[in-house]
Amino acid sequence: MTDWAEIAGRIAAATGCRFTARDRREVRGGCINRAVHLCDGQRSYFVKLNRRDAVAMFEAESEGLTAIRASNSVRAPAPVCHGVAADEAYLVLEFVHFGGAGPDSERRLGAQLAAMHQSTAEAFGWRRDNTIGSTLQVNQWESNWCDFLAKHRLGFQLALAERNNPSRRLQDTGLRLSEKVRVLLEGHRPMPSLLHGDLWSGNAAYDRSGSPVIFDPAVYYGDREADLAMTELFGGFGPDFYAAYNAAAPVASGYPVRRDLYNLYHVLNHLNLFGGGYERQAQQLMERLLAEVG
Ligand code: ADP
């Protein structure tokens, strides 16, 4: 059972204001965690709960949100505290009151994401690993984007898939594709940009003033086109978003092929998490990419 008194005490300690967990409402819509809207009549918090061993995942999420906020580009919920209470891991965030998109909201999201991508690092990776869905995401620093993508993104998921026993065909195609990553990225020299890392439409919304908010990130420094690619994987981002992004920071030529390569990572992750039809999608993506390089 969740120890709400303990969590309320830790919120009070973190904020320096008395807080009682008077009102609690379950929030639906998450994929991984239980979520609760916690309120004392005045102040509201968003609390994620999971098994004790999820505390590292929550710590990484908190640091990711802090990194996005530090870029001063797009709104992300402020982390309040995290830890373990009564054998349960918790993450407390600022509660965001969501509203609908205004006429200008999608355009602002595109422009603000482009601004976030202007935050860059010296190398590709991040100071810690995090998770993508519930899968480990390795963020070991690499000076070369191609090495980073081949090892820590595609190679990692292909190795995981192998352990999950997909068809021989998928494994063979994965192997052939791994040898072509360098060719597919030939001549492409991206900067290591701060990425949300898991930017599907379920992780972006608008607050009551119509301002964009992004949350539930899997932050690392990578090719900014990887964030853009993911927005296209499951849809939900409109033409104003892409027009504003491209006006601020146009994608380089050859983007459609890289989009498929970057999205393969997420499709493989879905295959590893959920199986089913994702094997066919991964197979088709890999064959399409291999056809590009002959
Ligand atoms: P999970 O980690 O389980 O995928 P999410 O972070 O996606 O959970 O959150 C689940 C849902 O809760 C989101 O779809 C969103 O509607 C809502 N939500 C997320 N963060 C906040 C927040 N800080 N304040 C209010 N609601 C939030």
PDB file of C-alpha atoms and ligand atoms in Angstrom:
ATOM      1  CA  MET A   1       0.000   0.000   0.000  1.00  0.00           C
ATOM      2  CA  THR A   2       1.282   3.434  -0.914  1.00  0.00           C
ATOM      3  CA  ASP A   3       2.518   5.411   2.079  1.00  0.00           C
ATOM      4  CA  TRP A   4       0.944   8.774   1.214  1.00  0.00           C
ATOM      5  CA  ALA A   5       1.885  10.370   4.524  1.00  0.00           C
ATOM      6  CA  GLU A   6       5.553   9.568   3.843  1.00  0.00           C
ATOM      7  CA  ILE A   7       5.390  10.902   0.274  1.00  0.00           C
ATOM      8  CA  ALA A   8       3.598  14.064   1.471  1.00  0.00           C
ATOM      9  CA  GLY A   9       6.359  14.532   4.073  1.00  0.00           C
ATOM     10  CA  ARG A  10       9.008  14.293   1.375  1.00  0.00           C
ATOM     11  CA  ILE A  11       7.152  16.796  -0.800  1.00  0.00           C
ATOM     12  CA  ALA A  12       7.035  19.156   2.209  1.00  0.00           C
ATOM     13  CA  ALA A  13      10.775  18.654   2.798  1.00  0.00           C
ATOM     14  CA  ALA A  14      11.594  19.265  -0.883  1.00  0.00           C
ATOM     15  CA  THR A  15       9.442  22.360  -1.248  1.00  0.00           C
ATOM     16  CA  GLY A  16       9.762  23.831   2.239  1.00  0.00           C
ATOM     17  CA  CYS A  17       5.951  24.103   2.481  1.00  0.00           C
ATOM     18  CA  ARG A  18       3.592  22.030   4.596  1.00  0.00           C
ATOM     19  CA  PHE A  19       1.701  19.511   2.493  1.00  0.00           C
ATOM     20  CA  THR A  20      -0.990  16.961   3.331  1.00  0.00           C
ATOM     21  CA  ALA A  21      -2.034  14.291   0.839  1.00  0.00           C
ATOM     22  CA  ARG A  22      -5.718  15.059   1.255  1.00  0.00           C
ATOM     23  CA  ASP A  23      -7.119  14.341  -2.179  1.00  0.00           C
ATOM     24  CA  ARG A  24      -5.864  11.613  -4.516  1.00  0.00           C
ATOM     25  CA  ARG A  25      -7.103  10.748  -7.989  1.00  0.00           C
ATOM     26  CA  GLU A  26      -5.735   8.095 -10.332  1.00  0.00           C
ATOM     27  CA  VAL A  27      -4.573   9.514 -13.687  1.00  0.00           C
ATOM     28  CA  ARG A  28      -4.966   7.215 -16.699  1.00  0.00           C
ATOM     29  CA  GLY A  29      -3.034   7.232 -19.941  1.00  0.00           C
ATOM     30  CA  GLY A  30       0.460   6.134 -18.915  1.00  0.00           C
ATOM     31  CA  CYS A  31       2.092   3.039 -20.350  1.00  0.00           C
ATOM     32  CA  ILE A  32       4.444   2.038 -17.576  1.00  0.00           C
ATOM     33  CA  ASN A  33       3.561   3.453 -14.186  1.00  0.00           C
ATOM     34  CA  ARG A  34       0.637   4.066 -11.888  1.00  0.00           C
ATOM     35  CA  ALA A  35      -0.053   7.792 -11.760  1.00  0.00           C
ATOM     36  CA  VAL A  36      -1.896   9.835  -9.165  1.00  0.00           C
ATOM     37  CA  HIS A  37      -2.975  13.466  -8.962  1.00  0.00           C
ATOM     38  CA  LEU A  38      -2.223  14.452  -5.371  1.00  0.00           C
ATOM     39  CA  CYS A  39      -3.742  17.604  -3.930  1.00  0.00           C
ATOM     40  CA  ASP A  40      -4.114  19.341  -0.549  1.00  0.00           C
ATOM     41  CA  GLY A  41      -6.816  21.732  -1.733  1.00  0.00           C
ATOM     42  CA  GLN A  42      -4.262  24.333  -2.786  1.00  0.00           C
ATOM     43  CA  ARG A  43      -1.234  22.684  -4.288  1.00  0.00           C
ATOM     44  CA  SER A  44      -1.234  19.779  -6.769  1.00  0.00           C
ATOM     45  CA  TYR A  45       1.402  17.202  -7.649  1.00  0.00           C
ATOM     46  CA  PHE A  46       1.662  14.418 -10.213  1.00  0.00           C
ATOM     47  CA  VAL A  47       2.985  11.243  -8.613  1.00  0.00           C
ATOM     48  CA  LYS A  48       4.254   8.199 -10.517  1.00  0.00           C
ATOM     49  CA  LEU A  49       4.514   4.922  -8.633  1.00  0.00           C
ATOM     50  CA  ASN A  50       6.156   1.650  -9.486  1.00  0.00           C
ATOM     51  CA  ARG A  51       8.062  -1.269  -7.966  1.00  0.00           C
ATOM     52  CA  ARG A  52      10.995  -0.419  -5.721  1.00  0.00           C
ATOM     53  CA  ASP A  53      13.571  -1.224  -8.421  1.00  0.00           C
ATOM     54  CA  ALA A  54      12.093   1.482 -10.696  1.00  0.00           C
ATOM     55  CA  VAL A  55      13.732   4.165  -8.560  1.00  0.00           C
ATOM     56  CA  ALA A  56      16.711   4.470 -10.952  1.00  0.00           C
ATOM     57  CA  MET A  57      14.272   4.933 -13.851  1.00  0.00           C
ATOM     58  CA  PHE A  58      12.525   7.723 -11.921  1.00  0.00           C
ATOM     59  CA  GLU A  59      15.834   9.338 -11.038  1.00  0.00           C
ATOM     60  CA  ALA A  60      16.783   9.339 -14.747  1.00  0.00           C
ATOM     61  CA  GLU A  61      13.390  10.790 -15.695  1.00  0.00           C
ATOM     62  CA  SER A  62      13.823  13.532 -13.124  1.00  0.00           C
ATOM     63  CA  GLU A  63      17.285  14.395 -14.489  1.00  0.00           C
ATOM     64  CA  GLY A  64      15.950  14.320 -18.052  1.00  0.00           C
ATOM     65  CA  LEU A  65      13.181  16.771 -17.214  1.00  0.00           C
ATOM     66  CA  THR A  66      15.727  19.007 -15.478  1.00  0.00           C
ATOM     67  CA  ALA A  67      17.921  18.980 -18.601  1.00  0.00           C
ATOM     68  CA  ILE A  68      14.981  19.925 -20.836  1.00  0.00           C
ATOM     69  CA  ARG A  69      13.943  22.706 -18.452  1.00  0.00           C
ATOM     70  CA  ALA A  70      17.513  24.011 -18.349  1.00  0.00           C
ATOM     71  CA  SER A  71      17.424  24.463 -22.125  1.00  0.00           C
ATOM     72  CA  ASN A  72      14.774  27.195 -21.627  1.00  0.00           C
ATOM     73  CA  SER A  73      12.976  26.189 -24.782  1.00  0.00           C
ATOM     74  CA  VAL A  74       9.868  24.118 -24.161  1.00  0.00           C
ATOM     75  CA  ARG A  75       7.846  23.601 -21.009  1.00  0.00           C
ATOM     76  CA  ALA A  76       8.438  20.332 -19.138  1.00  0.00           C
ATOM     77  CA  PRO A  77       7.085  19.518 -15.645  1.00  0.00           C
ATOM     78  CA  ALA A  78       9.409  20.436 -12.782  1.00  0.00           C
ATOM     79  CA  PRO A  79      10.630  17.450 -10.767  1.00  0.00           C
ATOM     80  CA  VAL A  80       9.947  17.796  -7.028  1.00  0.00           C
ATOM     81  CA  CYS A  81      11.411  14.651  -5.431  1.00  0.00           C
ATOM     82  CA  HIS A  82      11.794  10.920  -5.915  1.00  0.00           C
ATOM     83  CA  GLY A  83      12.753   7.918  -3.841  1.00  0.00           C
ATOM     84  CA  VAL A  84      11.346   4.847  -2.163  1.00  0.00           C
ATOM     85  CA  ALA A  85       8.492   4.860   0.364  1.00  0.00           C
ATOM     86  CA  ALA A  86       6.972   1.693   1.827  1.00  0.00           C
ATOM     87  CA  ASP A  87       8.909  -0.424  -0.650  1.00  0.00           C
ATOM     88  CA  GLU A  88       7.503   1.497  -3.627  1.00  0.00           C
ATOM     89  CA  ALA A  89       9.430   3.810  -5.953  1.00  0.00           C
ATOM     90  CA  TYR A  90       7.855   7.223  -6.478  1.00  0.00           C
ATOM     91  CA  LEU A  91       8.507  10.295  -8.595  1.00  0.00           C
ATOM     92  CA  VAL A  92       6.761  13.562  -7.742  1.00  0.00           C
ATOM     93  CA  LEU A  93       6.396  16.202 -10.456  1.00  0.00           C
ATOM     94  CA  GLU A  94       4.740  19.555 -10.767  1.00  0.00           C
ATOM     95  CA  PHE A  95       1.111  18.887 -11.802  1.00  0.00           C
ATOM     96  CA  VAL A  96       0.390  20.346 -15.224  1.00  0.00           C
ATOM     97  CA  HIS A  97      -3.229  21.302 -15.967  1.00  0.00           C
ATOM     98  CA  PHE A  98      -3.618  20.311 -19.576  1.00  0.00           C
ATOM     99  CA  GLY A  99      -5.981  22.088 -21.947  1.00  0.00           C
ATOM    100  CA  GLY A 100      -6.484  21.910 -25.671  1.00  0.00           C
ATOM    101  CA  ALA A 101      -4.239  23.151 -28.437  1.00  0.00           C
ATOM    102  CA  GLY A 102      -4.863  26.760 -29.451  1.00  0.00           C
ATOM    103  CA  PRO A 103      -4.547  27.935 -33.073  1.00  0.00           C
ATOM    104  CA  ASP A 104      -0.851  28.668 -32.563  1.00  0.00           C
ATOM    105  CA  SER A 105       0.085  25.744 -30.281  1.00  0.00           C
ATOM    106  CA  GLU A 106       1.471  23.284 -32.825  1.00  0.00           C
ATOM    107  CA  ARG A 107       3.559  25.981 -34.467  1.00  0.00           C
ATOM    108  CA  ARG A 108       4.999  26.900 -31.060  1.00  0.00           C
ATOM    109  CA  LEU A 109       5.814  23.261 -30.322  1.00  0.00           C
ATOM    110  CA  GLY A 110       7.745  23.010 -33.605  1.00  0.00           C
ATOM    111  CA  ALA A 111       9.676  26.224 -32.957  1.00  0.00           C
ATOM    112  CA  GLN A 112      10.372  25.353 -29.315  1.00  0.00           C
ATOM    113  CA  LEU A 113      11.585  21.847 -30.175  1.00  0.00           C
ATOM    114  CA  ALA A 114      13.966  23.347 -32.743  1.00  0.00           C
ATOM    115  CA  ALA A 115      15.209  25.713 -30.004  1.00  0.00           C
ATOM    116  CA  MET A 116      15.705  22.785 -27.599  1.00  0.00           C
ATOM    117  CA  HIS A 117      17.785  21.032 -30.252  1.00  0.00           C
ATOM    118  CA  GLN A 118      20.118  24.043 -30.251  1.00  0.00           C
ATOM    119  CA  SER A 119      21.326  22.853 -26.831  1.00  0.00           C
ATOM    120  CA  THR A 120      24.320  20.777 -27.729  1.00  0.00           C
ATOM    121  CA  ALA A 121      27.078  18.726 -26.102  1.00  0.00           C
ATOM    122  CA  GLU A 122      30.606  17.704 -27.046  1.00  0.00           C
ATOM    123  CA  ALA A 123      29.640  14.094 -27.769  1.00  0.00           C
ATOM    124  CA  PHE A 124      26.700  11.761 -28.307  1.00  0.00           C
ATOM    125  CA  GLY A 125      25.201  10.110 -25.242  1.00  0.00           C
ATOM    126  CA  TRP A 126      24.337  11.333 -21.794  1.00  0.00           C
ATOM    127  CA  ARG A 127      25.812  11.325 -18.317  1.00  0.00           C
ATOM    128  CA  ARG A 128      23.657   8.328 -17.385  1.00  0.00           C
ATOM    129  CA  ASP A 129      21.588   5.530 -18.872  1.00  0.00           C
ATOM    130  CA  ASN A 130      17.804   5.782 -18.818  1.00  0.00           C
ATOM    131  CA  THR A 131      14.878   3.783 -20.161  1.00  0.00           C
ATOM    132  CA  ILE A 132      12.856   3.744 -23.365  1.00  0.00           C
ATOM    133  CA  GLY A 133       9.460   2.334 -22.470  1.00  0.00           C
ATOM    134  CA  SER A 134      10.679  -0.029 -19.788  1.00  0.00           C
ATOM    135  CA  THR A 135      13.790  -1.102 -21.748  1.00  0.00           C
ATOM    136  CA  LEU A 136      17.269  -0.002 -20.690  1.00  0.00           C
ATOM    137  CA  GLN A 137      18.605   2.774 -22.953  1.00  0.00           C
ATOM    138  CA  VAL A 138      22.387   2.927 -22.958  1.00  0.00           C
ATOM    139  CA  ASN A 139      23.810   6.443 -23.273  1.00  0.00           C
ATOM    140  CA  GLN A 140      27.557   5.805 -23.123  1.00  0.00           C
ATOM    141  CA  TRP A 141      29.381   8.769 -24.661  1.00  0.00           C
ATOM    142  CA  GLU A 142      30.687   8.372 -28.226  1.00  0.00           C
ATOM    143  CA  SER A 143      32.352  11.034 -30.349  1.00  0.00           C
ATOM    144  CA  ASN A 144      30.883   9.585 -33.535  1.00  0.00           C
ATOM    145  CA  TRP A 145      27.103   9.515 -34.168  1.00  0.00           C
ATOM    146  CA  CYS A 146      27.289   6.476 -36.417  1.00  0.00           C
ATOM    147  CA  ASP A 147      29.106   4.468 -33.714  1.00  0.00           C
ATOM    148  CA  PHE A 148      26.603   5.606 -31.108  1.00  0.00           C
ATOM    149  CA  LEU A 149      23.597   4.642 -33.222  1.00  0.00           C
ATOM    150  CA  ALA A 150      25.064   1.327 -34.382  1.00  0.00           C
ATOM    151  CA  LYS A 151      26.207   0.215 -30.914  1.00  0.00           C
ATOM    152  CA  HIS A 152      23.874   1.699 -28.348  1.00  0.00           C
ATOM    153  CA  ARG A 153      20.665   1.977 -30.284  1.00  0.00           C
ATOM    154  CA  LEU A 154      20.294  -0.535 -33.149  1.00  0.00           C
ATOM    155  CA  GLY A 155      22.927  -3.050 -31.973  1.00  0.00           C
ATOM    156  CA  PHE A 156      21.520  -3.079 -28.451  1.00  0.00           C
ATOM    157  CA  GLN A 157      17.936  -3.723 -29.608  1.00  0.00           C
ATOM    158  CA  LEU A 158      19.006  -6.317 -32.196  1.00  0.00           C
ATOM    159  CA  ALA A 159      20.943  -8.214 -29.507  1.00  0.00           C
ATOM    160  CA  LEU A 160      17.890  -8.061 -27.253  1.00  0.00           C
ATOM    161  CA  ALA A 161      15.707  -9.324 -30.101  1.00  0.00           C
ATOM    162  CA  GLU A 162      18.068 -12.217 -30.672  1.00  0.00           C
ATOM    163  CA  ARG A 163      17.616 -13.273 -27.052  1.00  0.00           C
ATOM    164  CA  ASN A 164      13.843 -13.048 -27.521  1.00  0.00           C
ATOM    165  CA  ASN A 165      14.068 -15.516 -30.378  1.00  0.00           C
ATOM    166  CA  PRO A 166      12.598 -13.823 -33.427  1.00  0.00           C
ATOM    167  CA  SER A 167      12.686 -15.513 -36.827  1.00  0.00           C
ATOM    168  CA  ARG A 168      16.014 -16.400 -38.432  1.00  0.00           C
ATOM    169  CA  ARG A 169      15.028 -14.015 -41.229  1.00  0.00           C
ATOM    170  CA  LEU A 170      14.811 -11.012 -38.892  1.00  0.00           C
ATOM    171  CA  GLN A 171      18.168 -11.833 -37.343  1.00  0.00           C
ATOM    172  CA  ASP A 172      19.842 -12.202 -40.756  1.00  0.00           C
ATOM    173  CA  THR A 173      18.344  -8.947 -42.023  1.00  0.00           C
ATOM    174  CA  GLY A 174      19.399  -7.201 -38.799  1.00  0.00           C
ATOM    175  CA  LEU A 175      22.943  -8.418 -39.281  1.00  0.00           C
ATOM    176  CA  ARG A 176      23.066  -7.231 -42.895  1.00  0.00           C
ATOM    177  CA  LEU A 177      21.633  -3.857 -41.914  1.00  0.00           C
ATOM    178  CA  SER A 178      24.150  -3.392 -39.087  1.00  0.00           C
ATOM    179  CA  GLU A 179      26.927  -3.597 -41.659  1.00  0.00           C
ATOM    180  CA  LYS A 180      25.299  -0.822 -43.707  1.00  0.00           C
ATOM    181  CA  VAL A 181      24.654   1.800 -41.011  1.00  0.00           C
ATOM    182  CA  ARG A 182      27.861   3.605 -41.928  1.00  0.00           C
ATOM    183  CA  VAL A 183      26.883   3.745 -45.610  1.00  0.00           C
ATOM    184  CA  LEU A 184      23.363   4.935 -44.772  1.00  0.00           C
ATOM    185  CA  LEU A 185      24.815   7.814 -42.729  1.00  0.00           C
ATOM    186  CA  GLU A 186      27.609   8.633 -45.192  1.00  0.00           C
ATOM    187  CA  GLY A 187      28.340  12.354 -45.255  1.00  0.00           C
ATOM    188  CA  HIS A 188      25.875  13.155 -42.465  1.00  0.00           C
ATOM    189  CA  ARG A 189      27.541  15.066 -39.612  1.00  0.00           C
ATOM    190  CA  PRO A 190      24.934  16.022 -37.021  1.00  0.00           C
ATOM    191  CA  MET A 191      25.638  17.974 -33.845  1.00  0.00           C
ATOM    192  CA  PRO A 192      24.896  16.206 -30.545  1.00  0.00           C
ATOM    193  CA  SER A 193      21.572  17.917 -29.738  1.00  0.00           C
ATOM    194  CA  LEU A 194      19.564  17.590 -26.554  1.00  0.00           C
ATOM    195  CA  LEU A 195      16.742  15.192 -27.469  1.00  0.00           C
ATOM    196  CA  HIS A 196      13.489  14.309 -25.763  1.00  0.00           C
ATOM    197  CA  GLY A 197      14.201  10.777 -26.954  1.00  0.00           C
ATOM    198  CA  ASP A 198      10.634   9.376 -26.844  1.00  0.00           C
ATOM    199  CA  LEU A 199       8.672  12.048 -28.663  1.00  0.00           C
ATOM    200  CA  TRP A 200       5.431  10.410 -29.708  1.00  0.00           C
ATOM    201  CA  SER A 201       2.136  12.295 -29.465  1.00  0.00           C
ATOM    202  CA  GLY A 202       1.341  10.696 -26.061  1.00  0.00           C
ATOM    203  CA  ASN A 203       4.329  12.558 -24.573  1.00  0.00           C
ATOM    204  CA  ALA A 204       3.456  16.050 -25.841  1.00  0.00           C
ATOM    205  CA  ALA A 205       0.402  18.131 -24.946  1.00  0.00           C
ATOM    206  CA  TYR A 206      -0.716  21.699 -24.295  1.00  0.00           C
ATOM    207  CA  ASP A 207      -1.399  23.452 -21.007  1.00  0.00           C
ATOM    208  CA  ARG A 208      -4.476  25.588 -20.347  1.00  0.00           C
ATOM    209  CA  SER A 209      -2.864  28.579 -22.025  1.00  0.00           C
ATOM    210  CA  GLY A 210      -2.181  26.483 -25.149  1.00  0.00           C
ATOM    211  CA  SER A 211       1.573  26.361 -24.453  1.00  0.00           C
ATOM    212  CA  PRO A 212       3.325  23.148 -25.486  1.00  0.00           C
ATOM    213  CA  VAL A 213       4.471  20.745 -22.741  1.00  0.00           C
ATOM    214  CA  ILE A 214       6.647  17.693 -23.269  1.00  0.00           C
ATOM    215  CA  PHE A 215       7.058  14.981 -20.626  1.00  0.00           C
ATOM    216  CA  ASP A 216       8.107  11.374 -19.988  1.00  0.00           C
ATOM    217  CA  PRO A 217      11.440  11.847 -21.806  1.00  0.00           C
ATOM    218  CA  ALA A 218      14.298   9.445 -22.568  1.00  0.00           C
ATOM    219  CA  VAL A 219      16.859  12.255 -22.860  1.00  0.00           C
ATOM    220  CA  TYR A 220      20.266  12.004 -24.556  1.00  0.00           C
ATOM    221  CA  TYR A 221      22.399  14.041 -26.952  1.00  0.00           C
ATOM    222  CA  GLY A 222      21.916  12.767 -30.498  1.00  0.00           C
ATOM    223  CA  ASP A 223      20.978  13.729 -34.030  1.00  0.00           C
ATOM    224  CA  ARG A 224      18.011  16.103 -33.721  1.00  0.00           C
ATOM    225  CA  GLU A 225      16.418  14.307 -36.670  1.00  0.00           C
ATOM    226  CA  ALA A 226      15.872  11.316 -34.372  1.00  0.00           C
ATOM    227  CA  ASP A 227      13.272  13.299 -32.373  1.00  0.00           C
ATOM    228  CA  LEU A 228      11.638  14.503 -35.547  1.00  0.00           C
ATOM    229  CA  ALA A 229      11.602  10.980 -36.971  1.00  0.00           C
ATOM    230  CA  MET A 230       9.786   9.654 -33.936  1.00  0.00           C
ATOM    231  CA  THR A 231       7.027  12.250 -34.264  1.00  0.00           C
ATOM    232  CA  GLU A 232       6.303  10.664 -37.652  1.00  0.00           C
ATOM    233  CA  LEU A 233       6.307   7.057 -36.441  1.00  0.00           C
ATOM    234  CA  PHE A 234       2.895   7.036 -34.762  1.00  0.00           C
ATOM    235  CA  GLY A 235       1.597  10.359 -36.129  1.00  0.00           C
ATOM    236  CA  GLY A 236      -0.353  13.005 -34.235  1.00  0.00           C
ATOM    237  CA  PHE A 237       1.786  16.038 -35.117  1.00  0.00           C
ATOM    238  CA  GLY A 238       0.263  18.389 -37.665  1.00  0.00           C
ATOM    239  CA  PRO A 239       1.644  20.381 -40.630  1.00  0.00           C
ATOM    240  CA  ASP A 240       2.077  23.566 -38.524  1.00  0.00           C
ATOM    241  CA  PHE A 241       4.473  21.682 -36.248  1.00  0.00           C
ATOM    242  CA  TYR A 242       6.698  20.545 -39.143  1.00  0.00           C
ATOM    243  CA  ALA A 243       6.523  23.897 -40.944  1.00  0.00           C
ATOM    244  CA  ALA A 244       7.654  25.750 -37.808  1.00  0.00           C
ATOM    245  CA  TYR A 245      10.408  23.238 -37.032  1.00  0.00           C
ATOM    246  CA  ASN A 246      11.768  23.370 -40.576  1.00  0.00           C
ATOM    247  CA  ALA A 247      11.559  27.149 -40.720  1.00  0.00           C
ATOM    248  CA  ALA A 248      13.740  27.333 -37.588  1.00  0.00           C
ATOM    249  CA  ALA A 249      16.073  24.430 -38.388  1.00  0.00           C
ATOM    250  CA  PRO A 250      15.632  22.701 -41.760  1.00  0.00           C
ATOM    251  CA  VAL A 251      16.441  18.995 -41.872  1.00  0.00           C
ATOM    252  CA  ALA A 252      19.434  18.032 -44.002  1.00  0.00           C
ATOM    253  CA  SER A 253      18.983  16.324 -47.370  1.00  0.00           C
ATOM    254  CA  GLY A 254      18.512  12.561 -47.191  1.00  0.00           C
ATOM    255  CA  TYR A 255      16.326  12.855 -44.087  1.00  0.00           C
ATOM    256  CA  PRO A 256      13.636  10.321 -45.174  1.00  0.00           C
ATOM    257  CA  VAL A 257      16.165   7.458 -45.169  1.00  0.00           C
ATOM    258  CA  ARG A 258      17.601   8.486 -41.784  1.00  0.00           C
ATOM    259  CA  ARG A 259      14.061   8.814 -40.438  1.00  0.00           C
ATOM    260  CA  ASP A 260      13.494   5.121 -41.195  1.00  0.00           C
ATOM    261  CA  LEU A 261      16.851   4.171 -39.713  1.00  0.00           C
ATOM    262  CA  TYR A 262      16.188   6.096 -36.499  1.00  0.00           C
ATOM    263  CA  ASN A 263      12.638   4.801 -36.177  1.00  0.00           C
ATOM    264  CA  LEU A 264      13.868   1.241 -36.556  1.00  0.00           C
ATOM    265  CA  TYR A 265      15.225   1.614 -33.013  1.00  0.00           C
ATOM    266  CA  HIS A 266      11.736   2.294 -31.648  1.00  0.00           C
ATOM    267  CA  VAL A 267      10.107  -0.424 -33.751  1.00  0.00           C
ATOM    268  CA  LEU A 268      12.686  -2.951 -32.492  1.00  0.00           C
ATOM    269  CA  ASN A 269      12.038  -1.736 -28.949  1.00  0.00           C
ATOM    270  CA  HIS A 270       8.301  -2.306 -29.461  1.00  0.00           C
ATOM    271  CA  LEU A 271       9.076  -5.737 -30.871  1.00  0.00           C
ATOM    272  CA  ASN A 272      11.128  -6.515 -27.768  1.00  0.00           C
ATOM    273  CA  LEU A 273       8.436  -5.194 -25.432  1.00  0.00           C
ATOM    274  CA  PHE A 274       5.261  -6.363 -27.148  1.00  0.00           C
ATOM    275  CA  GLY A 275       6.197  -8.817 -29.954  1.00  0.00           C
ATOM    276  CA  GLY A 276       3.369  -9.426 -32.399  1.00  0.00           C
ATOM    277  CA  GLY A 277       3.085  -7.326 -35.552  1.00  0.00           C
ATOM    278  CA  TYR A 278       6.194  -5.293 -34.765  1.00  0.00           C
ATOM    279  CA  GLU A 279       8.357  -8.089 -36.218  1.00  0.00           C
ATOM    280  CA  ARG A 280       6.785  -7.557 -39.648  1.00  0.00           C
ATOM    281  CA  GLN A 281       7.175  -3.786 -39.348  1.00  0.00           C
ATOM    282  CA  ALA A 282      10.848  -4.129 -38.340  1.00  0.00           C
ATOM    283  CA  GLN A 283      11.469  -6.551 -41.203  1.00  0.00           C
ATOM    284  CA  GLN A 284       9.885  -4.206 -43.756  1.00  0.00           C
ATOM    285  CA  LEU A 285      11.792  -1.193 -42.450  1.00  0.00           C
ATOM    286  CA  MET A 286      15.109  -3.030 -42.622  1.00  0.00           C
ATOM    287  CA  GLU A 287      14.414  -4.287 -46.139  1.00  0.00           C
ATOM    288  CA  ARG A 288      13.507  -0.769 -47.254  1.00  0.00           C
ATOM    289  CA  LEU A 289      16.756   0.562 -45.794  1.00  0.00           C
ATOM    290  CA  LEU A 290      18.831  -2.195 -47.374  1.00  0.00           C
ATOM    291  CA  ALA A 291      17.225  -1.445 -50.754  1.00  0.00           C
ATOM    292  CA  GLU A 292      18.585   2.131 -50.413  1.00  0.00           C
ATOM    293  CA  VAL A 293      22.165   0.894 -50.342  1.00  0.00           C
ATOM    294  CA  GLY A 294      21.760  -1.829 -52.948  1.00  0.00           C
TER     295      GLY A 294
HETATM  296  P1  ADP B   1       4.150   6.659 -18.072  1.00  0.00           P
HETATM  297  O1  ADP B   1       5.540   6.914 -17.574  1.00  0.00           O
HETATM  298  O2  ADP B   1       3.442   5.609 -17.281  1.00  0.00           O
HETATM  299  O3  ADP B   1       4.082   6.408 -19.566  1.00  0.00           O
HETATM  300  P2  ADP B   1       3.323   9.432 -18.474  1.00  0.00           P
HETATM  301  O4  ADP B   1       4.472  10.257 -17.987  1.00  0.00           O
HETATM  302  O5  ADP B   1       3.192   9.271 -19.947  1.00  0.00           O
HETATM  303  O6  ADP B   1       3.313   8.003 -17.772  1.00  0.00           O
HETATM  304  O7  ADP B   1       1.994  10.064 -17.861  1.00  0.00           O
HETATM  305  C1  ADP B   1       0.720   9.463 -18.036  1.00  0.00           C
HETATM  306  C2  ADP B   1      -0.318  10.526 -18.355  1.00  0.00           C
HETATM  307  O8  ADP B   1      -0.422  11.418 -17.255  1.00  0.00           O
HETATM  308  C3  ADP B   1       0.074  11.399 -19.538  1.00  0.00           C
HETATM  309  O9  ADP B   1      -0.455  10.901 -20.738  1.00  0.00           O
HETATM  310  C4  ADP B   1      -0.505  12.756 -19.185  1.00  0.00           C
HETATM  311  O10 ADP B   1      -1.837  12.845 -19.644  1.00  0.00           O
HETATM  312  C5  ADP B   1      -0.512  12.760 -17.680  1.00  0.00           C
HETATM  313  N1  ADP B   1       0.633  13.515 -17.125  1.00  0.00           N
HETATM  314  C6  ADP B   1       1.960  13.269 -17.312  1.00  0.00           C
HETATM  315  N2  ADP B   1       2.717  14.134 -16.636  1.00  0.00           N
HETATM  316  C7  ADP B   1       1.863  14.954 -15.992  1.00  0.00           C
HETATM  317  C8  ADP B   1       2.030  16.078 -15.106  1.00  0.00           C
HETATM  318  N3  ADP B   1       3.242  16.490 -14.741  1.00  0.00           N
HETATM  319  N4  ADP B   1       0.918  16.686 -14.651  1.00  0.00           N
HETATM  320  C9  ADP B   1      -0.325  16.247 -14.997  1.00  0.00           C
HETATM  321  N5  ADP B   1      -0.547  15.204 -15.792  1.00  0.00           N
HETATM  322  C10 ADP B   1       0.524  14.561 -16.301  1.00  0.00           C
END
